[in-house]
Every structure is written in C-alpha cells, then in structure tokens.
GROMACS .gro file of C-alpha atoms in nm:
model
  208
    1MET     CA    1  -0.020   0.010  -0.024
    2ASP     CA    2   0.151   0.351  -0.105
    3GLU     CA    3   0.189   0.597   0.201
    4PRO     CA    4  -0.011   0.902   0.132
    5HIS     CA    5   0.155   1.240   0.079
    6VAL     CA    6  -0.003   1.604   0.167
    7PRO     CA    7   0.178   1.882  -0.064
    8VAL     CA    8   0.366   2.049   0.233
    9SER     CA    9   0.535   2.434   0.214
   10HIS     CA   10   0.955   2.376   0.293
   11ASN     CA   11   0.890   2.565   0.590
   12ASN     CA   12   0.665   2.433   0.695
   13GLY     CA   13   0.417   2.737   0.758
   14ALA     CA   14   0.622   2.920   0.910
   15THR     CA   15   0.620   3.175   0.669
   16GLU     CA   16   0.217   3.252   0.641
   17ILE     CA   17   0.182   3.235   1.002
   18VAL     CA   18   0.528   3.509   1.077
   19ALA     CA   19   0.257   3.672   0.792
   20ALA     CA   20  -0.065   3.609   0.966
   21ALA     CA   21   0.078   3.744   1.274
   22ARG     CA   22   0.244   4.060   1.121
   23ILE     CA   23  -0.099   4.165   0.918
   24SER     CA   24  -0.274   4.179   1.285
   25ALA     CA   25  -0.053   4.372   1.414
   26HIS     CA   26  -0.094   4.630   1.064
   27LEU     CA   27  -0.464   4.614   1.184
   28LEU     CA   28  -0.477   4.758   1.542
   29LYS     CA   29  -0.292   5.068   1.321
   30VAL     CA   30  -0.581   5.061   1.062
   31GLN     CA   31  -0.886   5.065   1.421
   32LYS     CA   32  -0.683   5.313   1.552
   33ASN     CA   33  -0.634   5.532   1.308
   34ALA     CA   34  -1.016   5.481   1.302
   35GLN     CA   35  -1.100   5.560   1.582
   36ARG     CA   36  -0.934   5.890   1.571
   37ILE     CA   37  -1.026   5.951   1.167
   38SER     CA   38  -1.430   5.924   1.411
   39MET     CA   39  -1.347   6.231   1.719
   40THR     CA   40  -1.202   6.386   1.441
   41ALA     CA   41  -1.597   6.337   1.265
   42LYS     CA   42  -1.758   6.409   1.600
   43ASN     CA   43  -1.501   6.736   1.637
   44LEU     CA   44  -1.674   6.842   1.242
   45SER     CA   45  -2.056   6.773   1.322
   46VAL     CA   46  -2.013   7.042   1.651
   47ILE     CA   47  -1.862   7.259   1.413
   48SER     CA   48  -2.102   7.245   1.186
   49ALA     CA   49  -2.317   7.266   1.413
   50ARG     CA   50  -2.146   7.617   1.571
   51ILE     CA   51  -2.122   7.747   1.281
   52GLY     CA   52  -2.557   7.669   1.149
   53ALA     CA   53  -2.693   7.669   0.877
   54GLU     CA   54  -2.426   7.835   0.676
   55ALA     CA   55  -2.228   7.508   0.722
   56GLY     CA   56  -2.439   7.376   0.392
   57SER     CA   57  -2.339   7.020   0.403
   58LEU     CA   58  -2.030   6.980   0.636
   59LYS     CA   59  -2.248   6.872   0.898
   60GLU     CA   60  -2.350   6.560   0.683
   61LEU     CA   61  -1.963   6.531   0.562
   62SER     CA   62  -1.895   6.461   0.898
   63LYS     CA   63  -2.171   6.145   0.953
   64PHE     CA   64  -2.042   6.034   0.641
   65PHE     CA   65  -1.715   6.042   0.776
   66ASP     CA   66  -1.799   5.883   1.135
   67SER     CA   67  -2.029   5.568   0.955
   68PHE     CA   68  -1.704   5.527   0.709
   69ALA     CA   69  -1.480   5.526   1.020
   70GLN     CA   70  -1.693   5.249   1.158
   71GLN     CA   71  -1.688   5.068   0.894
   72SER     CA   72  -1.329   5.062   0.925
   73ILE     CA   73  -1.289   4.903   1.168
   74ARG     CA   74  -1.568   4.665   1.169
   75THR     CA   75  -1.351   4.552   0.907
   76SER     CA   76  -1.052   4.537   0.991
   77ALA     CA   77  -1.152   4.356   1.288
   78ALA     CA   78  -1.366   4.062   1.058
   79ILE     CA   79  -1.013   4.064   0.890
   80ASN     CA   80  -0.769   4.044   1.205
   81LYS     CA   81  -1.015   3.762   1.241
   82VAL     CA   82  -0.970   3.626   0.887
   83ALA     CA   83  -0.597   3.624   0.959
   84LYS     CA   84  -0.638   3.403   1.316
   85HIS     CA   85  -0.763   3.118   1.134
   86ILE     CA   86  -0.496   3.151   0.906
   87VAL     CA   87  -0.177   3.073   1.193
   88THR     CA   88  -0.433   2.830   1.373
   89ASP     CA   89  -0.484   2.677   1.013
   90MET     CA   90  -0.158   2.696   0.990
   91MET     CA   91   0.028   2.522   1.294
   92THR     CA   92  -0.224   2.272   1.247
   93CYS     CA   93  -0.047   2.164   0.932
   94TRP     CA   94   0.236   2.183   1.088
   95ARG     CA   95   0.179   1.922   1.362
   96THR     CA   96  -0.051   1.703   1.105
   97GLN     CA   97   0.318   1.776   0.912
   98LEU     CA   98   0.510   1.646   1.213
   99CYS     CA   99   0.324   1.313   1.311
  100MET     CA  100   0.251   1.212   0.940
  101GLY     CA  101   0.686   1.252   0.944
  102LYS     CA  102   0.697   1.016   1.300
  103VAL     CA  103   0.447   0.773   1.155
  104GLN     CA  104   0.621   0.775   0.790
  105LYS     CA  105   0.943   0.704   1.005
  106VAL     CA  106   0.784   0.413   1.133
  107LEU     CA  107   0.612   0.293   0.821
  108SER     CA  108   1.015   0.271   0.638
  109LYS     CA  109   1.065   0.007   0.821
  110PRO     CA  110   1.058  -0.242   0.587
  111GLU     CA  111   0.997  -0.495   0.894
  112LEU     CA  112   0.693  -0.363   0.967
  113THR     CA  113   0.370  -0.426   0.824
  114ALA     CA  114   0.135  -0.203   0.973
  115PRO     CA  115  -0.189  -0.182   0.825
  116ALA     CA  116  -0.332   0.081   1.108
  117LEU     CA  117  -0.087   0.292   1.059
  118ASN     CA  118  -0.153   0.349   0.697
  119THR     CA  119  -0.500   0.385   0.816
  120ARG     CA  120  -0.464   0.620   1.023
  121LEU     CA  121  -0.191   0.776   0.723
  122ALA     CA  122  -0.422   0.862   0.414
  123LEU     CA  123  -0.647   1.007   0.792
  124ILE     CA  124  -0.386   1.236   0.885
  125SER     CA  125  -0.358   1.382   0.512
  126GLN     CA  126  -0.726   1.363   0.408
  127ASP     CA  127  -0.747   1.612   0.783
  128ALA     CA  128  -0.387   1.803   0.617
  129THR     CA  129  -0.585   1.861   0.320
  130SER     CA  130  -0.915   1.979   0.385
  131VAL     CA  131  -0.704   2.241   0.637
  132ARG     CA  132  -0.557   2.415   0.372
  133GLN     CA  133  -0.893   2.409   0.158
  134ARG     CA  134  -1.057   2.566   0.446
  135ASN     CA  135  -0.694   2.798   0.469
  136PHE     CA  136  -0.722   2.898   0.067
  137VAL     CA  137  -1.100   3.012   0.190
  138HIS     CA  138  -0.930   3.197   0.435
  139GLN     CA  139  -0.689   3.342   0.226
  140ARG     CA  140  -0.938   3.480  -0.030
  141GLU     CA  141  -1.129   3.623   0.275
  142LEU     CA  142  -0.894   3.839   0.333
  143GLY     CA  143  -0.755   3.924   0.058
  144GLU     CA  144  -1.183   4.030  -0.061
  145CYS     CA  145  -1.195   4.201   0.323
  146LEU     CA  146  -0.896   4.387   0.244
  147ASP     CA  147  -1.016   4.562  -0.133
  148ASP     CA  148  -1.351   4.690   0.089
  149LEU     CA  149  -1.118   4.883   0.303
  150THR     CA  150  -0.943   5.026  -0.022
  151LYS     CA  151  -1.265   5.101  -0.035
  152CYS     CA  152  -1.378   5.273   0.195
  153MET     CA  153  -1.005   5.498   0.218
  154GLN     CA  154  -1.154   5.553  -0.137
  155THR     CA  155  -1.468   5.744  -0.081
  156MET     CA  156  -1.304   5.932   0.247
  157GLN     CA  157  -1.036   6.093   0.073
  158ILE     CA  158  -1.351   6.270  -0.191
  159ILE     CA  159  -1.552   6.343   0.231
  160ALA     CA  160  -1.196   6.490   0.269
  161VAL     CA  161  -1.226   6.671  -0.031
  162ASN     CA  162  -1.567   6.755  -0.038
  163ALA     CA  163  -1.492   6.876   0.303
  164ARG     CA  164  -1.181   7.142   0.209
  165ILE     CA  165  -1.427   7.290   0.000
  166GLU     CA  166  -1.691   7.323   0.224
  167ALA     CA  167  -1.422   7.498   0.443
  168CYS     CA  168  -1.336   7.730   0.163
  169GLY     CA  169  -1.634   7.944   0.223
  170LEU     CA  170  -1.647   7.947   0.540
  171LEU     CA  171  -1.353   8.288   0.609
  172ASP     CA  172  -1.430   8.276   1.043
  173TYR     CA  173  -1.411   7.829   0.999
  174GLN     CA  174  -1.186   7.807   0.732
  175ARG     CA  175  -0.805   7.742   0.986
  176GLN     CA  176  -1.057   7.431   1.215
  177LEU     CA  177  -1.202   7.346   0.954
  178THR     CA  178  -0.924   7.316   0.707
  179GLU     CA  179  -0.704   7.180   0.995
  180LEU     CA  180  -0.939   6.860   1.032
  181SER     CA  181  -0.989   6.805   0.713
  182GLY     CA  182  -0.572   6.766   0.657
  183SER     CA  183  -0.612   6.544   0.973
  184ILE     CA  184  -0.885   6.292   0.841
  185GLU     CA  185  -0.680   6.305   0.515
  186ASN     CA  186  -0.329   6.155   0.698
  187TYR     CA  187  -0.507   5.930   0.899
  188THR     CA  188  -0.632   5.757   0.609
  189SER     CA  189  -0.342   5.735   0.395
  190ALA     CA  190  -0.153   5.631   0.687
  191ILE     CA  191  -0.435   5.309   0.736
  192PHE     CA  192  -0.328   5.321   0.294
  193GLY     CA  193   0.005   5.255   0.394
  194GLU     CA  194  -0.094   4.976   0.652
  195ILE     CA  195  -0.294   4.843   0.377
  196LYS     CA  196  -0.076   4.821   0.126
  197GLN     CA  197   0.199   4.650   0.394
  198CYS     CA  198  -0.107   4.369   0.453
  199GLU     CA  199  -0.178   4.327   0.068
  200HIS     CA  200   0.237   4.248   0.072
  201LEU     CA  201   0.198   3.988   0.344
  202LEU     CA  202  -0.137   3.837   0.160
  203ARG     CA  203   0.088   3.754  -0.101
  204GLU     CA  204   0.329   3.607   0.059
  205ILE     CA  205   0.112   3.344   0.240
  206VAL     CA  206  -0.107   3.298  -0.107
  207SER     CA  207   0.239   3.198  -0.228
  208GLN     CA  208   0.332   2.942  -0.023
   0.00000   0.00000   0.00000
C-alpha cells in the first residue's frame, strides 16, 4: 500500500504564520487611525452645528466620515479574525506534518507491517488536505476584506476633498475646518499604507 502524501510548504507554514501575525499588527494600527477619524468627524460635526445653516453640507459630511470610520473598524476586526484563522490553520498543518513524518518514519522500516498505521496516515492526510482547502478560503476572504477597506478609504478621501471645498466658503472657521480635514486625510493615508503592507503580506501567504 502506497503511503499517503500531502504537499507541504518548505518552511512548514512558518512564513504564513509570521505573515498573518504581522497582518494583525498592521490592522491594529488601522483600527487606531479609524478611531481617530471617527473622533475628528465628531469634532467636525460640533463645529458644523456651531456654524449653523451656513455650514451647508459639512454636518452631513462629518456623519459620512464617522460612518465610514466605523465601517473601517468593523472591516479591520473581520480581517483580523480571518488572519487568526490562517494562523490556526497553519499551526494545525505544522502539527499534522510532524505527526505524518513520525508515522512515515515508522512505516519506512522494511520489517514492519502495520495496516492500522497506514489507515491512520490516510486519515491524517485527509485532515491536512481539508485544513489546506479551508486556509485557501480564508486567504480569499482576507483579500476581499482588504479590497473593501481600500474602497472605504477611497470614499473617505473624496469626502475629505468636499469638506475642504466647503471650508473655503467659511472664512471665520476655515483654519479649524481645514486642519480637521487635513487630519482625516493624513489618517486615511496612513491606513492606505497599512493596507499596502497587508496586501504584500497576503501575497507572501498565497505564494507558499
């Protein structure tokens, strides 16, 4: 009876585990910056209320900022959850590979006939394949969530431009409003940077 074989990465999943852990670290920064955007949006809303009718659409824009910031926080949390699933899957694969290696070593002895071990090895192989397939699904989910986060940031950049335009017509509050809009743009740019890092790390995971 031929021994079951599972294709494995040369590093036994170490690269994927480290990359997924680093994605979680980047997502923590995303969440912090999204929280800062939410806080800045609330400040923008307060100033808009103080201005009154002259504020035009600023109050609505501040609500959009806050809404997209909260959406970013939720999406980051979802990505982080998927990244943790990838770590768990790769740890399971690593333990399975160790187990299979030990069983195969035993079966390599010519004097040994162990049908039960061969059966056990076949079951372990099936489990490892299932984990790998589940991990591919998680990788795809992670990529889709990163795409959603990118679209969210692109929308916020457009809103920030509109907020700057609105601020130009309110000379008494222009400096404050411009500073708030600038802060949101900076936080958004920082999140874009973290997303790019996550995408790079995801490519490392997929390439294994």
